[in-house]
Every structure is written in structure tokens, then in C-alpha cells.
XYZ file of C-alpha atoms in Angstrom:
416
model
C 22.228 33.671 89.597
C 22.771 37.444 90.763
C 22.153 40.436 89.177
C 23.963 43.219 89.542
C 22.601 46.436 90.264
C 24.288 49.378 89.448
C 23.294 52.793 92.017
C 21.001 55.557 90.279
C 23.561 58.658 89.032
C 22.940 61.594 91.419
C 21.963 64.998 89.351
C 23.992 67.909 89.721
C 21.884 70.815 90.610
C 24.472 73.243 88.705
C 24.879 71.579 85.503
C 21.036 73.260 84.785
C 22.393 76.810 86.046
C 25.082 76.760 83.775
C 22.847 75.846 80.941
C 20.804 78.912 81.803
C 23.979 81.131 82.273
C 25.087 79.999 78.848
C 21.644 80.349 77.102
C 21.771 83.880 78.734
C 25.416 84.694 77.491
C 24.400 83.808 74.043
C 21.460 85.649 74.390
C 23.234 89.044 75.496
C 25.998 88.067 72.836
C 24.180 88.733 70.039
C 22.181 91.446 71.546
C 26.007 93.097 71.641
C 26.651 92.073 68.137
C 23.149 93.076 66.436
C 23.871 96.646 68.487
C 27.363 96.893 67.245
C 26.100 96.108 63.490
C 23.766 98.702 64.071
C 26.246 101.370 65.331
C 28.148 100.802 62.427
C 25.192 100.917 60.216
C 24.475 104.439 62.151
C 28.126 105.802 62.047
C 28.146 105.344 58.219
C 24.963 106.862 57.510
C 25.827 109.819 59.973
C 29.185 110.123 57.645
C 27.157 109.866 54.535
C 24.651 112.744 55.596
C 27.773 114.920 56.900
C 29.547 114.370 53.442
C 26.200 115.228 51.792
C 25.615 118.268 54.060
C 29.061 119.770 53.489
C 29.125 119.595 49.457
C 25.674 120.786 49.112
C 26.756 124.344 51.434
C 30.271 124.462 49.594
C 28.382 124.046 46.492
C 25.935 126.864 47.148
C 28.951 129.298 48.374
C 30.437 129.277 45.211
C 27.433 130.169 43.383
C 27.259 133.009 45.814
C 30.229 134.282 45.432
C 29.649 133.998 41.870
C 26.528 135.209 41.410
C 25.994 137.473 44.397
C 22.100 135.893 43.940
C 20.897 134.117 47.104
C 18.178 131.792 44.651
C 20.938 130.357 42.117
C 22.825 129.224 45.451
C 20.043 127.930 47.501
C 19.088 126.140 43.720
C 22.532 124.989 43.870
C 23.134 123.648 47.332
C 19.373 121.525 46.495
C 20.814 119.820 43.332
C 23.814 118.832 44.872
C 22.383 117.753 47.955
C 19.919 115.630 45.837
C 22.756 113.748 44.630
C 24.281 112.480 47.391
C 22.671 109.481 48.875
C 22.585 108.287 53.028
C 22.092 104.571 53.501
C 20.430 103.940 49.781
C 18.314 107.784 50.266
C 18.960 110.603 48.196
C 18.616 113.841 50.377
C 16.337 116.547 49.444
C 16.457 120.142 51.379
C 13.426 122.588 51.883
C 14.143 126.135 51.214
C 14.522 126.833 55.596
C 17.424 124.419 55.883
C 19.355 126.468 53.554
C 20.005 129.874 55.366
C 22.494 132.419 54.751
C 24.490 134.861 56.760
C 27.663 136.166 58.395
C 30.559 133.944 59.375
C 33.058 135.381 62.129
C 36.411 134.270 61.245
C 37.739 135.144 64.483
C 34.578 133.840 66.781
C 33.781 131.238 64.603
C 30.245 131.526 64.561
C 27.312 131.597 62.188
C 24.468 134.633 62.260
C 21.620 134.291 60.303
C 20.237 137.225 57.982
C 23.806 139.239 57.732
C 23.546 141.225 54.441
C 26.181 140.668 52.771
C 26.064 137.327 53.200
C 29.314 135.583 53.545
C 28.203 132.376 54.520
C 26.107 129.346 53.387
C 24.856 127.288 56.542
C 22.571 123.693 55.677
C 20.506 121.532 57.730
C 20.668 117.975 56.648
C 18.450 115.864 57.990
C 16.969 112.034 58.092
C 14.439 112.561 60.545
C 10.678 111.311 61.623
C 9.778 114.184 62.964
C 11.546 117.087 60.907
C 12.381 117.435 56.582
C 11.029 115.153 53.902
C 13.945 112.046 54.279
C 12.708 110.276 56.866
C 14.140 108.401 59.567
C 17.233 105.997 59.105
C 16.092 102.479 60.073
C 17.740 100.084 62.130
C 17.843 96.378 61.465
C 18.660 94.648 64.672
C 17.363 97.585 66.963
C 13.825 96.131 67.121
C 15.490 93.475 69.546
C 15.834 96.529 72.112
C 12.761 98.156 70.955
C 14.124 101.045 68.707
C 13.322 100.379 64.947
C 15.099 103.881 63.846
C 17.181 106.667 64.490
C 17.420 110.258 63.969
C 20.013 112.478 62.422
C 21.126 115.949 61.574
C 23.721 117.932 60.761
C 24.905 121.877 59.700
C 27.331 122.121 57.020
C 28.813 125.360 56.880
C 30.611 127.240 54.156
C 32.120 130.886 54.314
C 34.778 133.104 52.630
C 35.996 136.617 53.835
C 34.657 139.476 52.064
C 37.198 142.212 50.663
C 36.682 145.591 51.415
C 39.853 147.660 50.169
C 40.735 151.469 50.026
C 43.100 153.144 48.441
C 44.606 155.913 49.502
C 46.049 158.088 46.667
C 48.287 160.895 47.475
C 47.435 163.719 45.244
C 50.247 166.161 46.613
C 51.677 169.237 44.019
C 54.928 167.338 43.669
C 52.604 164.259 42.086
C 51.494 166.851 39.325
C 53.659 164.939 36.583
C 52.471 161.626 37.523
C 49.006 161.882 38.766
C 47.434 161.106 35.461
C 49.496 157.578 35.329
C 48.484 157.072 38.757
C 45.049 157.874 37.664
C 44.904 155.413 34.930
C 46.974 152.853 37.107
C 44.267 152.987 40.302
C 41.648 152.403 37.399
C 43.605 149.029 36.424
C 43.350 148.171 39.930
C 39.644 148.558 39.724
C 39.149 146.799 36.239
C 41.364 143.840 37.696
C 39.114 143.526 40.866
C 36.147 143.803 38.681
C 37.042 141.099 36.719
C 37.228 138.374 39.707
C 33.407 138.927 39.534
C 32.624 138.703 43.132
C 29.454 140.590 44.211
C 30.252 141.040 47.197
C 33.966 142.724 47.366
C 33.757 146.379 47.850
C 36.012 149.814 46.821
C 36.786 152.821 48.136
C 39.308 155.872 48.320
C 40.649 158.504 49.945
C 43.174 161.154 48.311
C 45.503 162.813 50.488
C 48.059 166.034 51.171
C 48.483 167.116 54.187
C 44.998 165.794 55.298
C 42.679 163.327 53.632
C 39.592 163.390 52.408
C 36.796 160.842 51.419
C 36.952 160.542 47.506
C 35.000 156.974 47.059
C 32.580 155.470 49.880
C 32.991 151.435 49.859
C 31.457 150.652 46.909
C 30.502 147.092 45.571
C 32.869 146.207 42.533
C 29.956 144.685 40.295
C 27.050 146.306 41.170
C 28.643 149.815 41.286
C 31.624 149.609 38.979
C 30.523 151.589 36.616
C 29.776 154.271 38.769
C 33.331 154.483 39.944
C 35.449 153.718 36.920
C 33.501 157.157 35.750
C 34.659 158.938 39.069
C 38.004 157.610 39.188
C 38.387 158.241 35.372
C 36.475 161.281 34.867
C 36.430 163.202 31.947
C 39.872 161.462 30.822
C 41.455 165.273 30.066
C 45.144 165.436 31.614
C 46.087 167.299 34.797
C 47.428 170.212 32.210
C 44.444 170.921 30.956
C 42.813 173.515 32.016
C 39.173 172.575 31.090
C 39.950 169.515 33.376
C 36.463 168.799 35.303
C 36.653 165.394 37.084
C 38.450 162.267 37.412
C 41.321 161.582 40.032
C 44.196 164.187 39.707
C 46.291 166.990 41.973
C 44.622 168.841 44.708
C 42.969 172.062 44.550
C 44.656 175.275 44.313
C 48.092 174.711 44.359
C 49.691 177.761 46.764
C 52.851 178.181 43.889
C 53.063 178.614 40.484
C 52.734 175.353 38.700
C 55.100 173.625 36.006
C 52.070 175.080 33.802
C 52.210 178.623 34.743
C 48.855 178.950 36.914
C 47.598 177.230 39.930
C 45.575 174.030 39.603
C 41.903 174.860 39.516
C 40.424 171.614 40.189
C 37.397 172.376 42.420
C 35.838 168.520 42.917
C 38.962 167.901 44.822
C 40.347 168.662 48.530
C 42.612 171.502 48.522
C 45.879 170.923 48.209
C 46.695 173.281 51.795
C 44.242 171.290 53.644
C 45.518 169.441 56.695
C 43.961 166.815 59.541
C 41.488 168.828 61.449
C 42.155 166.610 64.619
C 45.943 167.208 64.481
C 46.203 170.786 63.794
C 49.469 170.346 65.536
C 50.893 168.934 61.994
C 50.527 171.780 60.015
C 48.367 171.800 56.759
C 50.465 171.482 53.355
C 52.867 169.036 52.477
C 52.528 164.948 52.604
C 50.675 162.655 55.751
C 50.210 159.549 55.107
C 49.570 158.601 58.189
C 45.888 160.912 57.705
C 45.142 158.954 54.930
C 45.743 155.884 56.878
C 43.611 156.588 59.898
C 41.509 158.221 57.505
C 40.861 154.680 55.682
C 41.265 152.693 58.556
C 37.986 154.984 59.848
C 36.447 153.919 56.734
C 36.442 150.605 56.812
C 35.561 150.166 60.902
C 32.711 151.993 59.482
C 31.166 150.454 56.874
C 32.731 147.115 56.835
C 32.429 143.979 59.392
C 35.135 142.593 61.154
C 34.768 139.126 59.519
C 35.988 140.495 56.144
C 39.528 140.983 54.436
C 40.220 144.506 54.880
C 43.100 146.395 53.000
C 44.709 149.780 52.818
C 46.763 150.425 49.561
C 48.776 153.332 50.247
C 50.365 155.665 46.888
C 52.721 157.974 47.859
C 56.012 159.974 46.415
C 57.274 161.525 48.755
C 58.026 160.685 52.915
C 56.151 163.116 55.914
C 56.771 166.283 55.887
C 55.664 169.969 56.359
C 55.707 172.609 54.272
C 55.523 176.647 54.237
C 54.945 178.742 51.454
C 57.690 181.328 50.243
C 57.281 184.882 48.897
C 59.054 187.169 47.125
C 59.987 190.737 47.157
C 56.415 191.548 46.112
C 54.940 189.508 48.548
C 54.476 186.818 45.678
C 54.066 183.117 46.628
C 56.574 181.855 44.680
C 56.720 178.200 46.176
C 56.480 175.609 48.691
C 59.530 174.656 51.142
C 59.322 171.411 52.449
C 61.666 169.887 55.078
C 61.398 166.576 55.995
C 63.405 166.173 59.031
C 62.253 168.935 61.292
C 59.965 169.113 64.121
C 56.576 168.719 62.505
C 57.962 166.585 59.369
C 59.360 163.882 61.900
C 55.604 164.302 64.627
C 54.186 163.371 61.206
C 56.185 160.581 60.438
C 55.533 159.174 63.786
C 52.068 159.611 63.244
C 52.211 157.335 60.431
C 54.006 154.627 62.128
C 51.076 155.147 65.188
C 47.867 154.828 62.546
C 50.048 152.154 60.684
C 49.981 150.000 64.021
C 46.363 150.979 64.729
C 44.988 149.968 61.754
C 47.111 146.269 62.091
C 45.712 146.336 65.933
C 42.043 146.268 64.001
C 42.929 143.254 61.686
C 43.434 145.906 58.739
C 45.964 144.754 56.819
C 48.010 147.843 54.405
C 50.109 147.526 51.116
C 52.050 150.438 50.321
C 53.346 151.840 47.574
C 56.539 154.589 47.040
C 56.973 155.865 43.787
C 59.900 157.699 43.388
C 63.632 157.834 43.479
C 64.206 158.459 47.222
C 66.373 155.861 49.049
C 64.697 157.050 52.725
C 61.002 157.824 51.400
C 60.964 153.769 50.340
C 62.643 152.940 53.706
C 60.024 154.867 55.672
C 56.680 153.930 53.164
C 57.737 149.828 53.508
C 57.891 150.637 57.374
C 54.185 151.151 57.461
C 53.413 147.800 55.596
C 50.893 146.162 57.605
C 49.521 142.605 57.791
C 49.278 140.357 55.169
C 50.516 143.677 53.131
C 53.430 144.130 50.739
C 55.510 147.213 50.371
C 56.989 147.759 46.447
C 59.111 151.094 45.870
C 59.681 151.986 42.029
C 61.015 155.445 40.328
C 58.609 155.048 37.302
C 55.554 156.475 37.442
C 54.664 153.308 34.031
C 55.185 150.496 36.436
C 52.196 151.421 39.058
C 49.433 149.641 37.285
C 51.537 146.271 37.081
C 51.995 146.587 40.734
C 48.406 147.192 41.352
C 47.556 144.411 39.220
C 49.993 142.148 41.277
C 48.560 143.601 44.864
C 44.692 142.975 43.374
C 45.646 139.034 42.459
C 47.506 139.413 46.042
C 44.532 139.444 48.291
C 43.224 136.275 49.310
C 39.289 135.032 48.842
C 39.432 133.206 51.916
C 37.322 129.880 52.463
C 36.271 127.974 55.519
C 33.933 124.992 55.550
């Protein structure tokens, strides 16, 4: 009887490699996978704290602009912070990661401590080593030797302050109007008042053949007051001759009035007084383009270049120069003004000049012609500027509905 004997099976030497290789591929496959879970994990919570970050500092700019009161927003910006939640945490912020400042529309950029502030800016943080949130944890990081992660971000919320002059012309041939354009300007004020934000500021200058500084830029709530009773004064009309204050025609008229006498109105410029660095353009008569530069110098000088800045120019009548006539008796009897000659037209070009200087400066200028003249409206929309409007009417009762309309015109600005 045989047997049969079958020959011993050789082992492969790489059948045990590959069996490592695989146990090694697995291995590193879910080392991928438990990292990729935990990148998403991270992403979200990164998008949560952003999201939380970002309402919290819109949040507290509105209650600034609101309030003008640095507590109720930081308050704010807390509270809605609190209520927003990153992977299952509420945040809370500490009184430093809510700062306030200056934003620079054109730079972009934050600075802490700018007064007025313009801008919110908020840390948000899940940290170990910074805040009260802690850390975010990771689940499958452990694997790799990292158990949590750290995160921050700045939200940042801004709007553009409004600084805005007016620059009223208060020239002889106004005399019949002034007291509409008086009441009107005060509109203006009232309706800028009544947005309620601390932080938008006022001014004026009134004008002839110069201009003069009536109202520094002056905060609309904390100041209005103040102004309404400047701009308002003692309420009497221009024909009266007990007239003490307020907005109305320039001083001294050099002819004899519609009310037999010259103007005696002593708190304002007089009405022969021209630009003392442009002697060359005579001294009566109308310049707008003074009372443009003259603004324009305002607001480079007490406003920042990350704010909304307007001129709102009030005129009746286009550039010119005038001369006084006499009689026989060596009387001034009146003014003759001509626009079209030599100095009228240096004046007019003038205008044009400061009207392109002040948009070269971001200053942006609404303007204003009241009266019946075809060219004066032609030449006062020319110096519109900006994101400014020009309106023309011949009635002296339709100012303070265009005021009204240029006040609602000016944007409030955001950025976030």
C-alpha cells in the first residue's frame, strides 16, 4: 500500500508585508478621517464665533449711534454676544475686548481711542490662554496629540460721521427773504436733530463778498439748543429795527434800504466785507466761492477725513462785483452790480476752483439758487459737488422743504 505524500506549501515572504502595508493604510486612513472630522468640527465653530463676533459689534454700533454713550453699547454688544453660542458655548466678552474708535473709510483701518468714536471693534475669543470661554475641544485630535484648539476673531462695525455746513448768503439783495431763509436753515437743523445721532455735527458760515464763521461744528444733540437760539435769535424780522440776533442781512448796508435806513445789525459781518486773501475780487457784492473755501477750511479743520462731509450752499444771486453810486450830493444812493465783467467773471472762476477743491478733499456740496435767474441756477448747479444735489426755485416758501429733502439726503453710512 503507498501513501501519498503531498510537498509542504512554500510561504511567501510578501504576503506578511502586505498585511503590514494594509494594517498601516488603515491606520493612516482613519488618522485622515478623524483629522478631517475635526477640521470640520473647527471650521464650524470658527464660523459660529465669527457670526457671534460680528452681531455683538453691529449690535453695540447702533446703540452708539443712538445713544452717543460708550456703556449702553459696550452693555449691548455683551448681551448679544451672550446669546450666540460656538460649538454648544455661549460667549461672554470682558469689558477690553470691546474697544472703540475711528474707522478710515478710505484706509480701512481701525484706531483705538478716536473721540468721536465711529467704530465698534470686538475680540471674540475661545481660548486657553486668553477670555473666560475656554478652548474649543477636539474629539479625534488626541490621536495626534492635540486635545484643543484656539480661536479668535475682531468683528468690526463703523458708520461715517456727518459734519455739514451751511453756507448762507446774507447779501442786501436777500433782505426780503432772509427771514424765510432764516426759519428754513432752522428746519434743516430741527430735521437733523431729530435723527438723534450724537455724533453728527453743524456749522455755518454767512457770506457777501467774503465769508465769515457764524457757527463752529457743533454736535446736533448735545449742542442743539445752543444753536437753534443763534440761528433763531430773538425771532424779530429783518425790518425791525430793534432786531438783535438771529441769522439775517449783513451789517451796514452801503444804500438806502427798502426800509429807509441802513441795516444796523452789528453781530453780523458787514455787508462790504470781502476775502482778505483775494483782495483782487473786490469787497461787496456775492462770492460763493469764499464761502466755499471758507467751509471747506472748516471742516479740514475740525472734522476727520473718515466722516461724511457736506457743504450746503444758499445763494440768490450768481458772482459778481459791485460799486457803490452817489449822487449829486455825494449821497450813496446804491449798489451797481455787474455780473459779467472782469472781477464778476475772476469770481465766478473762483467758485468753480474752491468747488473742485473741496470735491478733491472728499467734501461733497449741495447747492441751492433761489431766485428767478435762468444763468444764476446754471452757474450755482455747476458747483454741485459729490454726492451733492443742486435744486433752483424762485420762492423764497419752498427752501425749508428742500432742506428737509437735502437733511434725509445724506447718507449714515455703515461698514461691518
Amino acid at each position: 500500500m503507498y501513501s501519498i505524500v503531498w510537498p509542504a506549501r512554500r510561504q511567501d515572504p510578501e504576503q506578511g508585508t502586505v498585511a503590514i502595508m494594509m494594517a498601516l493604510c488603515i491606520t493612516v486612513f482613519f488618522g485622515f478621517a478623524a483629522l478631517g472630522f475635526d477640521l470640520a468640527y473647527v471650521r464650524l465653530a470658527r464660523l459660529q464665533l465669527q457670526n457671534a463676533t460680528d452681531a455683538a459689534a453691529h449690535a453695540a454700533l447702533v446703540r452708539l449711534r443712538a445713544t452717543g454713550n460708550v456703556g449702553s453699547a459696550r452693555a449691548m454688544a455683551k448681551s448679544v454676544a451672550a446669546q450666540n453660542y460656538v460649538w454648544g458655548k455661549s460667549i461672554t466678552l470682558q469689558d477690553a475686548e470691546i474697544v472703540f474708535g475711528g474707522w478710515n473709510f478710505d484706509a480701512k483701518t481701525f484706531t483705538n481711542g478716536v473721540s468721536p468714536a465711529n467704530a465698534v471693534q470686538v475680540k471674540g475669543t475661545r481660548s486657553s490662554t486668553s477670555g473666560v470661554n475656554g478652548a474649543v475641544g477636539l474629539t479625534f485630535g488626541t490621536m495626534l496629540g492635540r486635545s484643543s484648539i484656539d480661536l479668535q476673531h475682531y468683528g468690526t462695525a463703523a458708520y461715517r460721521i456727518r459734519s455739514i455746513v451751511v453756507a448762507q448768503d446774507i447779501t442786501g439783495s436777500f433782505s426780503d427773504s432772509i427771514d424765510t431763509a432764516c426759519s428754513a436753515d432752522v428746519t434743516m437743523l430741527d430735521t437733523l436733530h431729530s435723527f438723534n445721532i450724537p455724533a453728527d455735527r453743524i456749522g455755518m458760515q454767512v457770506f457777501t463778498g467774503g465769508s465769515t464763521l457764524f457757527t463752529p461744528l457743533t454736535y446736533l444733540q448735545a449742542d442743539y439748543s445752543s444753536v437753534q437760539a443763534q440761528w433763531r435769535g430773538d425771532g424779530k424780522l429783518v425790518s425791525n429795527t430793534s432786531k438783535t440776533s438771529g441769522i439775517t442781512i449783513c451789517h451796514k448796508l452801503d444804500y438806502a434800504t427798502p426800509y429807509g435806513s441802513p441795516y444796523d445789525h452789528g453781530w453780523m459781518p458787514a455787508c462790504s466785507q470781502g476775502e482778505i486773501s483775494r483782495p483782487d475780487l473786490g469787497t461787496d457784492g456775492t462770492n460763493p466761492g469764499a464761502a466755499i473755501k471758507a467751509a471747506m477750511d472748516q471742516l479740514q479743520t475740525q472734522s476727520n477725513p473718515y466722516e461724511t462731509r457736506v457743504i450746503v450752499l444758499i445763494t440768490d444771486g450768481e458772482p459778481s462785483c459791485c460799486t457803490t453810486v452817489r449822487n449829486s450830493a455825494g449821497k450813496i444812493t446804491y449798489l451797481k452790480c455787474n455780473p459779467g465783467d472782469a472781477c464778476s467773471d475772476a469770481r465766478a472762476q473762483y467758485g468753480v476752483d474752491m468747488a473742485n477743491a473741496a470735491d478733491a478733499a472728499d467734501i461733497s456740496i449741495f447747492t441751492i439758487s433761489f431766485g428767478a435767474s435762468v444763468s444764476q441756477a446754471k452757474y450755482t448747479a455747476g458747483l454741485a459737488r459729490g454726492i451733492g444735489v443742486a435744486y433752483d426755485t424762485p420762492y423764497a416758501t419752498e427752501l425749508a422743504a428742500i432742506l428737509i429733502k437735502i437733511a434725509g439726503t445724506i447718507p449714515i453710512a455703515l461698514v461691518q
